[in-house]
Amino acid sequence: MTPTVPTVLVLDADPPPRLGRLTGRARIVRTDAAHLAERLPAADVLLVWDFASSAVREAWPGGGPRPRWVHTASAGVDHLMCPELAASDTVVTNARGIFDQPVAEYVAALVLAVAKDLPRTLEHQRERTWRHRETRRVAGTRACVVGSGPIGRAIARALKALGVTTALVGREPRTGVHGPDDLDRLVSRADWVIAAAPLTERTYRMFDARRFGVMQPSAFFVNVGRGDLVDEDALARALARRWIAGAALDVFAAEPLPADSPLWELPGLIVSPHMSGDTVGWRDELGAQFVELYERWAAGRTLPNVVDKTRGYVPGH
């Protein structure tokens, strides 16, 4: 009798993951959000390939068995967590390690572009305008990176390589990492404030009117974490009133950003479409990571990247 192989349910997105290496070792079933709830009970593993979808959070509370393992092809897990999943025995893993360096490079590029006034240089080139001006020196400036996970640490390393004095803020103080009690003090002294924290109850809209008011008028704010880390209305007011010099958002409370959103034309704001971690070949890396994790899971070995479901991120960093 042919042994039964585990069923891997894939909450799909286009393009789908390449899982050819699992041929004969797993039964791959693909689903969209509309059919997820009815197919969950038959799955041993759920791969959340469509990491922008909230379908898992909505479908999980239904009846019947649930997968023993859920893997999301993203660093954040707020899109899938619900009380029922948090309370279950299901193991949740994320794509930790894939996005660290790309996001760090993106942040460093933003810092350099802003300091060297590259957007205006390109604008003048389009206008055939020769306008000499001075730009800022990056070395010797200060940065506060909020979020001490792998992405935050990679950002800190990249900025330090540019000569930026960098402070890292995490959930709890430890060697090399400041705690939340130091945040306002560090933000008030920073030239660059970088949000790279996971979205939890404690971090929801942590960057509000009060916190933007603490920043220097010359400070530049960057969010590469989650959209809801920021009160976007408060940021708009801070930019309009010149409480801060500028900002760059790669993530938003609503994605895609609606065409009628005032953020598109807000002076001093750089808008990018949630692309800071997406480099050429990133989907193949995500697929290969899942296959490697599946091989460990099928062999009964301990999985890395296990999320603390009550905290909403991978602990120990």
mmCIF file of C-alpha atoms in Angstrom:
data_model
loop_
_atom_site.group_PDB
_atom_site.id
_atom_site.type_symbol
_atom_site.label_atom_id
_atom_site.label_comp_id
_atom_site.label_asym_id
_atom_site.label_seq_id
_atom_site.Cartn_x
_atom_site.Cartn_y
_atom_site.Cartn_z
ATOM 1 C CA MET A 1 0.000 0.000 0.000
ATOM 2 C CA THR A 2 1.374 3.401 -1.010
ATOM 3 C CA PRO A 3 2.066 5.533 2.067
ATOM 4 C CA THR A 4 0.024 8.720 2.349
ATOM 5 C CA VAL A 5 2.027 11.893 1.828
ATOM 6 C CA PRO A 6 1.174 15.100 3.701
ATOM 7 C CA THR A 7 -1.143 17.608 2.062
ATOM 8 C CA VAL A 8 0.287 21.095 1.577
ATOM 9 C CA LEU A 9 -2.416 23.700 1.019
ATOM 10 C CA VAL A 10 -1.133 26.809 -0.747
ATOM 11 C CA LEU A 11 -3.002 30.083 -0.408
ATOM 12 C CA ASP A 12 -1.955 31.131 -3.862
ATOM 13 C CA ALA A 13 -0.854 34.337 -5.495
ATOM 14 C CA ASP A 14 0.510 35.067 -8.936
ATOM 15 C CA PRO A 15 3.112 33.881 -9.768
ATOM 16 C CA PRO A 16 2.728 30.662 -7.725
ATOM 17 C CA PRO A 17 5.639 29.137 -5.787
ATOM 18 C CA ARG A 18 7.906 26.610 -7.450
ATOM 19 C CA LEU A 19 7.487 23.459 -5.394
ATOM 20 C CA GLY A 20 8.686 20.865 -7.898
ATOM 21 C CA ARG A 21 11.217 19.521 -5.388
ATOM 22 C CA LEU A 22 8.307 18.233 -3.296
ATOM 23 C CA THR A 23 6.978 15.985 -6.065
ATOM 24 C CA GLY A 24 6.189 12.600 -4.555
ATOM 25 C CA ARG A 25 6.810 13.904 -1.043
ATOM 26 C CA ALA A 26 3.758 16.139 -0.657
ATOM 27 C CA ARG A 27 0.335 16.548 -2.199
ATOM 28 C CA ILE A 28 0.107 20.162 -3.307
ATOM 29 C CA VAL A 29 -3.378 21.678 -3.258
ATOM 30 C CA ARG A 30 -3.832 25.272 -4.331
ATOM 31 C CA THR A 31 -6.639 27.504 -3.149
ATOM 32 C CA ASP A 32 -7.836 31.069 -3.328
ATOM 33 C CA ALA A 33 -9.200 33.041 -0.406
ATOM 34 C CA ALA A 34 -12.817 32.162 -1.211
ATOM 35 C CA HIS A 35 -12.239 28.398 -0.817
ATOM 36 C CA LEU A 36 -9.652 28.458 1.977
ATOM 37 C CA ALA A 37 -12.075 27.721 4.837
ATOM 38 C CA GLU A 38 -13.512 24.588 3.228
ATOM 39 C CA ARG A 39 -10.068 23.185 2.373
ATOM 40 C CA LEU A 40 -8.290 23.876 5.665
ATOM 41 C CA PRO A 41 -9.538 20.727 7.479
ATOM 42 C CA ALA A 42 -7.867 18.411 4.943
ATOM 43 C CA ALA A 43 -4.462 20.135 5.061
ATOM 44 C CA ASP A 44 -1.439 19.089 7.079
ATOM 45 C CA VAL A 45 0.511 22.215 6.147
ATOM 46 C CA LEU A 46 -0.611 25.666 5.017
ATOM 47 C CA LEU A 47 1.712 27.809 2.922
ATOM 48 C CA VAL A 48 0.512 31.406 2.929
ATOM 49 C CA TRP A 49 2.021 32.453 -0.372
ATOM 50 C CA ASP A 50 -0.436 35.332 -0.725
ATOM 51 C CA PHE A 51 1.050 37.200 2.218
ATOM 52 C CA ALA A 52 -1.072 40.290 1.560
ATOM 53 C CA SER A 53 -4.278 38.364 2.196
ATOM 54 C CA SER A 54 -6.194 38.341 5.488
ATOM 55 C CA ALA A 55 -8.038 35.158 4.465
ATOM 56 C CA VAL A 56 -6.302 32.961 7.069
ATOM 57 C CA ARG A 57 -7.391 35.201 9.914
ATOM 58 C CA GLU A 58 -10.968 35.021 8.635
ATOM 59 C CA ALA A 59 -11.065 31.286 7.801
ATOM 60 C CA TRP A 60 -9.179 29.796 10.752
ATOM 61 C CA PRO A 61 -11.943 30.048 13.405
ATOM 62 C CA GLY A 62 -14.180 27.564 11.500
ATOM 63 C CA GLY A 63 -14.839 23.967 12.495
ATOM 64 C CA GLY A 64 -12.840 20.828 11.780
ATOM 65 C CA PRO A 65 -9.135 19.934 12.004
ATOM 66 C CA ARG A 66 -6.491 22.538 11.271
ATOM 67 C CA PRO A 67 -3.008 22.253 9.715
ATOM 68 C CA ARG A 68 -0.225 21.364 12.125
ATOM 69 C CA TRP A 69 2.082 23.923 10.572
ATOM 70 C CA VAL A 70 1.513 27.307 8.906
ATOM 71 C CA HIS A 71 4.283 29.068 7.016
ATOM 72 C CA THR A 72 3.932 32.596 5.679
ATOM 73 C CA ALA A 73 6.151 33.869 2.882
ATOM 74 C CA SER A 74 6.641 37.171 4.692
ATOM 75 C CA ALA A 75 8.439 38.606 7.693
ATOM 76 C CA GLY A 76 5.252 39.945 9.315
ATOM 77 C CA VAL A 77 2.516 37.646 10.624
ATOM 78 C CA ASP A 78 -0.155 40.173 11.624
ATOM 79 C CA HIS A 79 -2.133 39.410 8.454
ATOM 80 C CA LEU A 80 -2.846 35.843 9.560
ATOM 81 C CA MET A 81 -2.922 35.854 13.361
ATOM 82 C CA CYS A 82 -6.253 35.523 15.156
ATOM 83 C CA PRO A 83 -7.070 34.394 18.733
ATOM 84 C CA GLU A 84 -7.966 30.877 17.587
ATOM 85 C CA LEU A 85 -4.671 30.380 15.755
ATOM 86 C CA ALA A 86 -2.714 31.896 18.641
ATOM 87 C CA ALA A 87 -4.351 29.493 21.092
ATOM 88 C CA SER A 88 -3.871 26.404 18.916
ATOM 89 C CA ASP A 89 -1.025 23.882 18.831
ATOM 90 C CA THR A 90 -0.251 24.837 15.223
ATOM 91 C CA VAL A 91 3.335 25.929 14.629
ATOM 92 C CA VAL A 92 3.718 29.196 12.712
ATOM 93 C CA THR A 93 6.915 30.103 10.869
ATOM 94 C CA ASN A 94 7.878 33.104 8.773
ATOM 95 C CA ALA A 95 10.353 34.033 6.035
ATOM 96 C CA ARG A 96 12.965 35.406 8.388
ATOM 97 C CA GLY A 97 16.315 35.849 6.660
ATOM 98 C CA ILE A 98 15.080 36.546 3.131
ATOM 99 C CA PHE A 99 14.436 40.273 3.364
ATOM 100 C CA ASP A 100 17.074 41.503 5.827
ATOM 101 C CA GLN A 101 19.797 42.699 3.474
ATOM 102 C CA PRO A 102 17.511 43.966 0.672
ATOM 103 C CA VAL A 103 15.531 46.145 3.086
ATOM 104 C CA ALA A 104 18.745 47.428 4.648
ATOM 105 C CA GLU A 105 20.077 48.377 1.227
ATOM 106 C CA TYR A 106 16.819 50.140 0.412
ATOM 107 C CA VAL A 107 16.949 52.200 3.610
ATOM 108 C CA ALA A 108 20.590 53.098 2.994
ATOM 109 C CA ALA A 109 19.665 54.147 -0.553
ATOM 110 C CA LEU A 110 16.906 56.406 0.778
ATOM 111 C CA VAL A 111 19.244 58.012 3.298
ATOM 112 C CA LEU A 112 21.853 58.694 0.623
ATOM 113 C CA ALA A 113 19.290 59.910 -1.912
ATOM 114 C CA VAL A 114 17.769 62.359 0.550
ATOM 115 C CA ALA A 115 21.085 63.596 1.922
ATOM 116 C CA LYS A 116 22.478 64.103 -1.574
ATOM 117 C CA ASP A 117 19.222 65.621 -2.899
ATOM 118 C CA LEU A 118 19.017 63.121 -5.766
ATOM 119 C CA PRO A 119 15.258 63.548 -6.380
ATOM 120 C CA ARG A 120 15.781 67.257 -7.096
ATOM 121 C CA THR A 121 18.820 66.525 -9.264
ATOM 122 C CA LEU A 122 16.695 64.233 -11.453
ATOM 123 C CA GLU A 123 13.942 66.843 -11.552
ATOM 124 C CA HIS A 124 16.403 69.520 -12.678
ATOM 125 C CA GLN A 125 17.786 67.171 -15.334
ATOM 126 C CA ARG A 126 14.302 66.641 -16.778
ATOM 127 C CA GLU A 127 13.899 70.432 -16.850
ATOM 128 C CA ARG A 128 17.415 70.944 -18.348
ATOM 129 C CA THR A 129 18.180 73.210 -15.398
ATOM 130 C CA TRP A 130 21.757 73.679 -14.178
ATOM 131 C CA ARG A 131 21.458 74.526 -10.474
ATOM 132 C CA HIS A 132 24.464 74.035 -8.274
ATOM 133 C CA ARG A 133 23.801 73.475 -4.567
ATOM 134 C CA GLU A 134 25.330 71.919 -1.465
ATOM 135 C CA THR A 135 24.200 68.588 0.010
ATOM 136 C CA ARG A 136 24.446 66.961 3.413
ATOM 137 C CA ARG A 137 27.245 64.762 4.688
ATOM 138 C CA VAL A 138 25.854 61.392 5.882
ATOM 139 C CA ALA A 139 28.830 60.370 8.012
ATOM 140 C CA GLY A 140 28.478 61.797 11.487
ATOM 141 C CA THR A 141 24.680 61.957 11.471
ATOM 142 C CA ARG A 142 22.511 59.978 13.920
ATOM 143 C CA ALA A 143 19.901 57.300 13.279
ATOM 144 C CA CYS A 144 17.350 55.584 15.489
ATOM 145 C CA VAL A 145 16.218 52.194 14.144
ATOM 146 C CA VAL A 146 13.031 50.947 15.806
ATOM 147 C CA GLY A 147 12.833 47.165 15.617
ATOM 148 C CA SER A 148 15.704 44.959 16.751
ATOM 149 C CA GLY A 149 14.936 41.871 14.664
ATOM 150 C CA PRO A 150 17.079 40.684 11.740
ATOM 151 C CA ILE A 151 15.833 43.452 9.442
ATOM 152 C CA GLY A 152 16.438 46.179 12.011
ATOM 153 C CA ARG A 153 19.900 44.844 12.768
ATOM 154 C CA ALA A 154 20.754 44.694 9.052
ATOM 155 C CA ILE A 155 19.619 48.317 8.662
ATOM 156 C CA ALA A 156 21.781 49.340 11.610
ATOM 157 C CA ARG A 157 24.831 47.629 10.076
ATOM 158 C CA ALA A 158 24.258 49.309 6.704
ATOM 159 C CA LEU A 159 23.938 52.751 8.262
ATOM 160 C CA LYS A 160 26.966 52.251 10.481
ATOM 161 C CA ALA A 161 28.959 51.382 7.350
ATOM 162 C CA LEU A 162 28.067 54.848 6.057
ATOM 163 C CA GLY A 163 29.429 56.427 9.213
ATOM 164 C CA VAL A 164 26.030 57.013 10.810
ATOM 165 C CA THR A 165 25.877 56.729 14.596
ATOM 166 C CA THR A 166 23.025 54.268 15.021
ATOM 167 C CA ALA A 167 20.885 53.321 18.032
ATOM 168 C CA LEU A 168 18.716 50.203 17.903
ATOM 169 C CA VAL A 169 15.457 50.034 19.880
ATOM 170 C CA GLY A 170 13.685 46.761 20.718
ATOM 171 C CA ARG A 171 10.884 45.414 22.875
ATOM 172 C CA GLU A 172 13.253 44.984 25.833
ATOM 173 C CA PRO A 173 16.685 46.476 26.623
ATOM 174 C CA ARG A 174 19.717 44.226 26.283
ATOM 175 C CA THR A 175 23.327 44.452 25.159
ATOM 176 C CA GLY A 176 23.446 46.683 22.091
ATOM 177 C CA VAL A 177 19.687 47.311 22.123
ATOM 178 C CA HIS A 178 17.746 50.083 23.855
ATOM 179 C CA GLY A 179 14.331 49.503 25.388
ATOM 180 C CA PRO A 180 11.105 51.450 24.730
ATOM 181 C CA ASP A 181 11.820 53.827 27.624
ATOM 182 C CA ASP A 182 14.733 55.275 25.621
ATOM 183 C CA LEU A 183 12.756 55.758 22.404
ATOM 184 C CA ASP A 184 11.672 59.377 22.780
ATOM 185 C CA ARG A 185 15.145 60.471 23.865
ATOM 186 C CA LEU A 186 16.779 58.755 20.906
ATOM 187 C CA VAL A 187 14.172 59.955 18.410
ATOM 188 C CA SER A 188 14.588 63.545 19.579
ATOM 189 C CA ARG A 189 18.307 63.432 18.710
ATOM 190 C CA ALA A 190 18.101 61.463 15.450
ATOM 191 C CA ASP A 191 18.572 62.770 11.925
ATOM 192 C CA TRP A 192 17.071 59.548 10.560
ATOM 193 C CA VAL A 193 14.232 57.646 12.267
ATOM 194 C CA ILE A 194 13.638 54.189 10.779
ATOM 195 C CA ALA A 195 10.574 52.089 11.622
ATOM 196 C CA ALA A 196 11.240 48.370 11.113
ATOM 197 C CA ALA A 197 9.242 46.834 13.960
ATOM 198 C CA PRO A 198 6.612 44.076 13.743
ATOM 199 C CA LEU A 199 2.980 45.124 14.095
ATOM 200 C CA THR A 200 1.626 44.202 17.515
ATOM 201 C CA GLU A 201 -0.755 45.760 20.023
ATOM 202 C CA ARG A 202 2.216 47.591 21.517
ATOM 203 C CA THR A 203 3.487 48.999 18.215
ATOM 204 C CA TYR A 204 0.161 49.921 16.575
ATOM 205 C CA ARG A 205 0.442 53.580 15.519
ATOM 206 C CA MET A 206 3.423 54.095 17.772
ATOM 207 C CA PHE A 207 4.458 56.920 15.450
ATOM 208 C CA ASP A 208 1.701 59.401 16.222
ATOM 209 C CA ALA A 209 1.406 63.180 16.532
ATOM 210 C CA ARG A 210 3.218 63.218 19.866
ATOM 211 C CA ARG A 211 6.151 61.192 18.570
ATOM 212 C CA PHE A 212 6.503 63.246 15.383
ATOM 213 C CA GLY A 213 6.433 66.311 17.612
ATOM 214 C CA VAL A 214 9.445 64.987 19.522
ATOM 215 C CA MET A 215 11.570 64.730 16.372
ATOM 216 C CA GLN A 216 13.924 67.437 15.171
ATOM 217 C CA PRO A 217 12.695 69.749 12.370
ATOM 218 C CA SER A 218 15.596 68.417 10.285
ATOM 219 C CA ALA A 219 14.715 64.734 10.870
ATOM 220 C CA PHE A 220 13.720 62.336 8.094
ATOM 221 C CA PHE A 221 11.347 59.429 8.853
ATOM 222 C CA VAL A 222 11.282 56.058 7.050
ATOM 223 C CA ASN A 223 8.784 53.216 7.481
ATOM 224 C CA VAL A 224 9.736 49.805 6.095
ATOM 225 C CA GLY A 225 7.938 47.845 8.828
ATOM 226 C CA ARG A 226 4.156 47.707 8.689
ATOM 227 C CA GLY A 227 1.766 50.429 7.594
ATOM 228 C CA ASP A 228 -0.118 50.568 10.875
ATOM 229 C CA LEU A 229 3.005 51.456 12.822
ATOM 230 C CA VAL A 230 2.225 54.989 11.668
ATOM 231 C CA ASP A 231 -0.726 57.301 12.153
ATOM 232 C CA GLU A 232 -0.713 58.491 8.546
ATOM 233 C CA ASP A 233 -2.901 61.539 9.270
ATOM 234 C CA ALA A 234 -0.490 62.604 11.995
ATOM 235 C CA LEU A 235 2.441 62.172 9.613
ATOM 236 C CA ALA A 236 0.678 64.281 6.990
ATOM 237 C CA ARG A 237 0.158 67.064 9.526
ATOM 238 C CA ALA A 238 3.770 66.825 10.698
ATOM 239 C CA LEU A 239 5.021 67.259 7.133
ATOM 240 C CA ALA A 240 2.562 70.038 6.324
ATOM 241 C CA ARG A 241 3.555 71.942 9.478
ATOM 242 C CA ARG A 242 7.248 71.168 8.901
ATOM 243 C CA TRP A 243 7.667 69.446 12.235
ATOM 244 C CA ILE A 244 10.003 67.128 10.334
ATOM 245 C CA ALA A 245 11.928 67.607 7.107
ATOM 246 C CA GLY A 246 10.539 64.664 5.159
ATOM 247 C CA ALA A 247 9.548 61.010 5.125
ATOM 248 C CA ALA A 248 9.526 57.874 3.008
ATOM 249 C CA LEU A 249 6.842 55.206 3.293
ATOM 250 C CA ASP A 250 7.195 51.785 1.718
ATOM 251 C CA VAL A 251 4.231 50.324 3.627
ATOM 252 C CA PHE A 252 0.754 51.702 4.223
ATOM 253 C CA ALA A 253 -2.375 51.031 6.264
ATOM 254 C CA ALA A 254 -4.247 50.326 2.994
ATOM 255 C CA GLU A 255 -2.417 48.599 0.151
ATOM 256 C CA PRO A 256 -2.360 49.268 -2.722
ATOM 257 C CA LEU A 257 -2.423 52.916 -1.752
ATOM 258 C CA PRO A 258 -5.690 54.314 -3.216
ATOM 259 C CA ALA A 259 -5.223 56.603 -6.200
ATOM 260 C CA ASP A 260 -7.151 59.351 -4.398
ATOM 261 C CA SER A 261 -5.013 59.210 -1.247
ATOM 262 C CA PRO A 262 -3.556 62.634 -0.361
ATOM 263 C CA LEU A 263 -0.281 60.893 0.508
ATOM 264 C CA TRP A 264 0.625 60.697 -3.183
ATOM 265 C CA GLU A 265 1.054 64.461 -3.419
ATOM 266 C CA LEU A 266 2.131 65.279 0.108
ATOM 267 C CA PRO A 267 5.194 67.571 -0.007
ATOM 268 C CA GLY A 268 8.278 65.953 1.450
ATOM 269 C CA LEU A 269 6.955 62.388 1.215
ATOM 270 C CA ILE A 270 8.467 59.613 -0.904
ATOM 271 C CA VAL A 271 5.960 56.841 -1.700
ATOM 272 C CA SER A 272 7.068 53.373 -2.805
ATOM 273 C CA PRO A 273 4.799 50.327 -3.350
ATOM 274 C CA HIS A 274 5.929 47.913 -0.592
ATOM 275 C CA MET A 275 9.025 46.911 -2.541
ATOM 276 C CA SER A 276 11.942 47.483 -0.169
ATOM 277 C CA GLY A 277 12.598 43.764 0.325
ATOM 278 C CA ASP A 278 11.769 42.586 -3.194
ATOM 279 C CA THR A 279 14.902 42.009 -5.238
ATOM 280 C CA VAL A 280 15.341 40.005 -8.429
ATOM 281 C CA GLY A 281 14.715 36.328 -7.604
ATOM 282 C CA TRP A 282 13.057 36.938 -4.218
ATOM 283 C CA ARG A 283 10.093 34.672 -4.952
ATOM 284 C CA ASP A 284 12.419 31.802 -5.846
ATOM 285 C CA GLU A 285 14.252 32.354 -2.550
ATOM 286 C CA LEU A 286 10.954 32.219 -0.664
ATOM 287 C CA GLY A 287 9.957 28.998 -2.421
ATOM 288 C CA ALA A 288 13.332 27.388 -1.759
ATOM 289 C CA GLN A 289 13.139 28.387 1.895
ATOM 290 C CA PHE A 290 9.739 26.722 2.276
ATOM 291 C CA VAL A 291 11.001 23.508 0.642
ATOM 292 C CA GLU A 292 13.944 23.386 3.052
ATOM 293 C CA LEU A 293 11.634 23.936 6.000
ATOM 294 C CA TYR A 294 9.245 21.271 4.713
ATOM 295 C CA GLU A 295 12.070 18.743 4.511
ATOM 296 C CA ARG A 296 12.932 19.448 8.139
ATOM 297 C CA TRP A 297 9.282 19.216 9.183
ATOM 298 C CA ALA A 298 8.699 15.948 7.314
ATOM 299 C CA ALA A 299 11.799 14.470 8.965
ATOM 300 C CA GLY A 300 10.540 15.443 12.414
ATOM 301 C CA ARG A 301 13.325 17.946 12.961
ATOM 302 C CA THR A 302 12.964 21.241 14.814
ATOM 303 C CA LEU A 303 11.878 24.132 12.631
ATOM 304 C CA PRO A 304 13.678 27.498 12.642
ATOM 305 C CA ASN A 305 11.812 30.797 12.329
ATOM 306 C CA VAL A 306 9.092 29.739 14.773
ATOM 307 C CA VAL A 307 6.862 32.682 15.671
ATOM 308 C CA ASP A 308 5.816 33.382 19.240
ATOM 309 C CA LYS A 309 2.104 33.620 18.478
ATOM 310 C CA THR A 310 1.340 35.758 21.516
ATOM 311 C CA ARG A 311 4.053 38.296 20.685
ATOM 312 C CA GLY A 312 3.665 38.228 16.902
ATOM 313 C CA TYR A 313 7.291 37.700 15.905
ATOM 314 C CA VAL A 314 10.213 35.261 16.161
ATOM 315 C CA PRO A 315 11.754 35.734 19.642
ATOM 316 C CA GLY A 316 15.392 35.589 20.594
ATOM 317 C CA HIS A 317 16.670 38.571 18.638
#
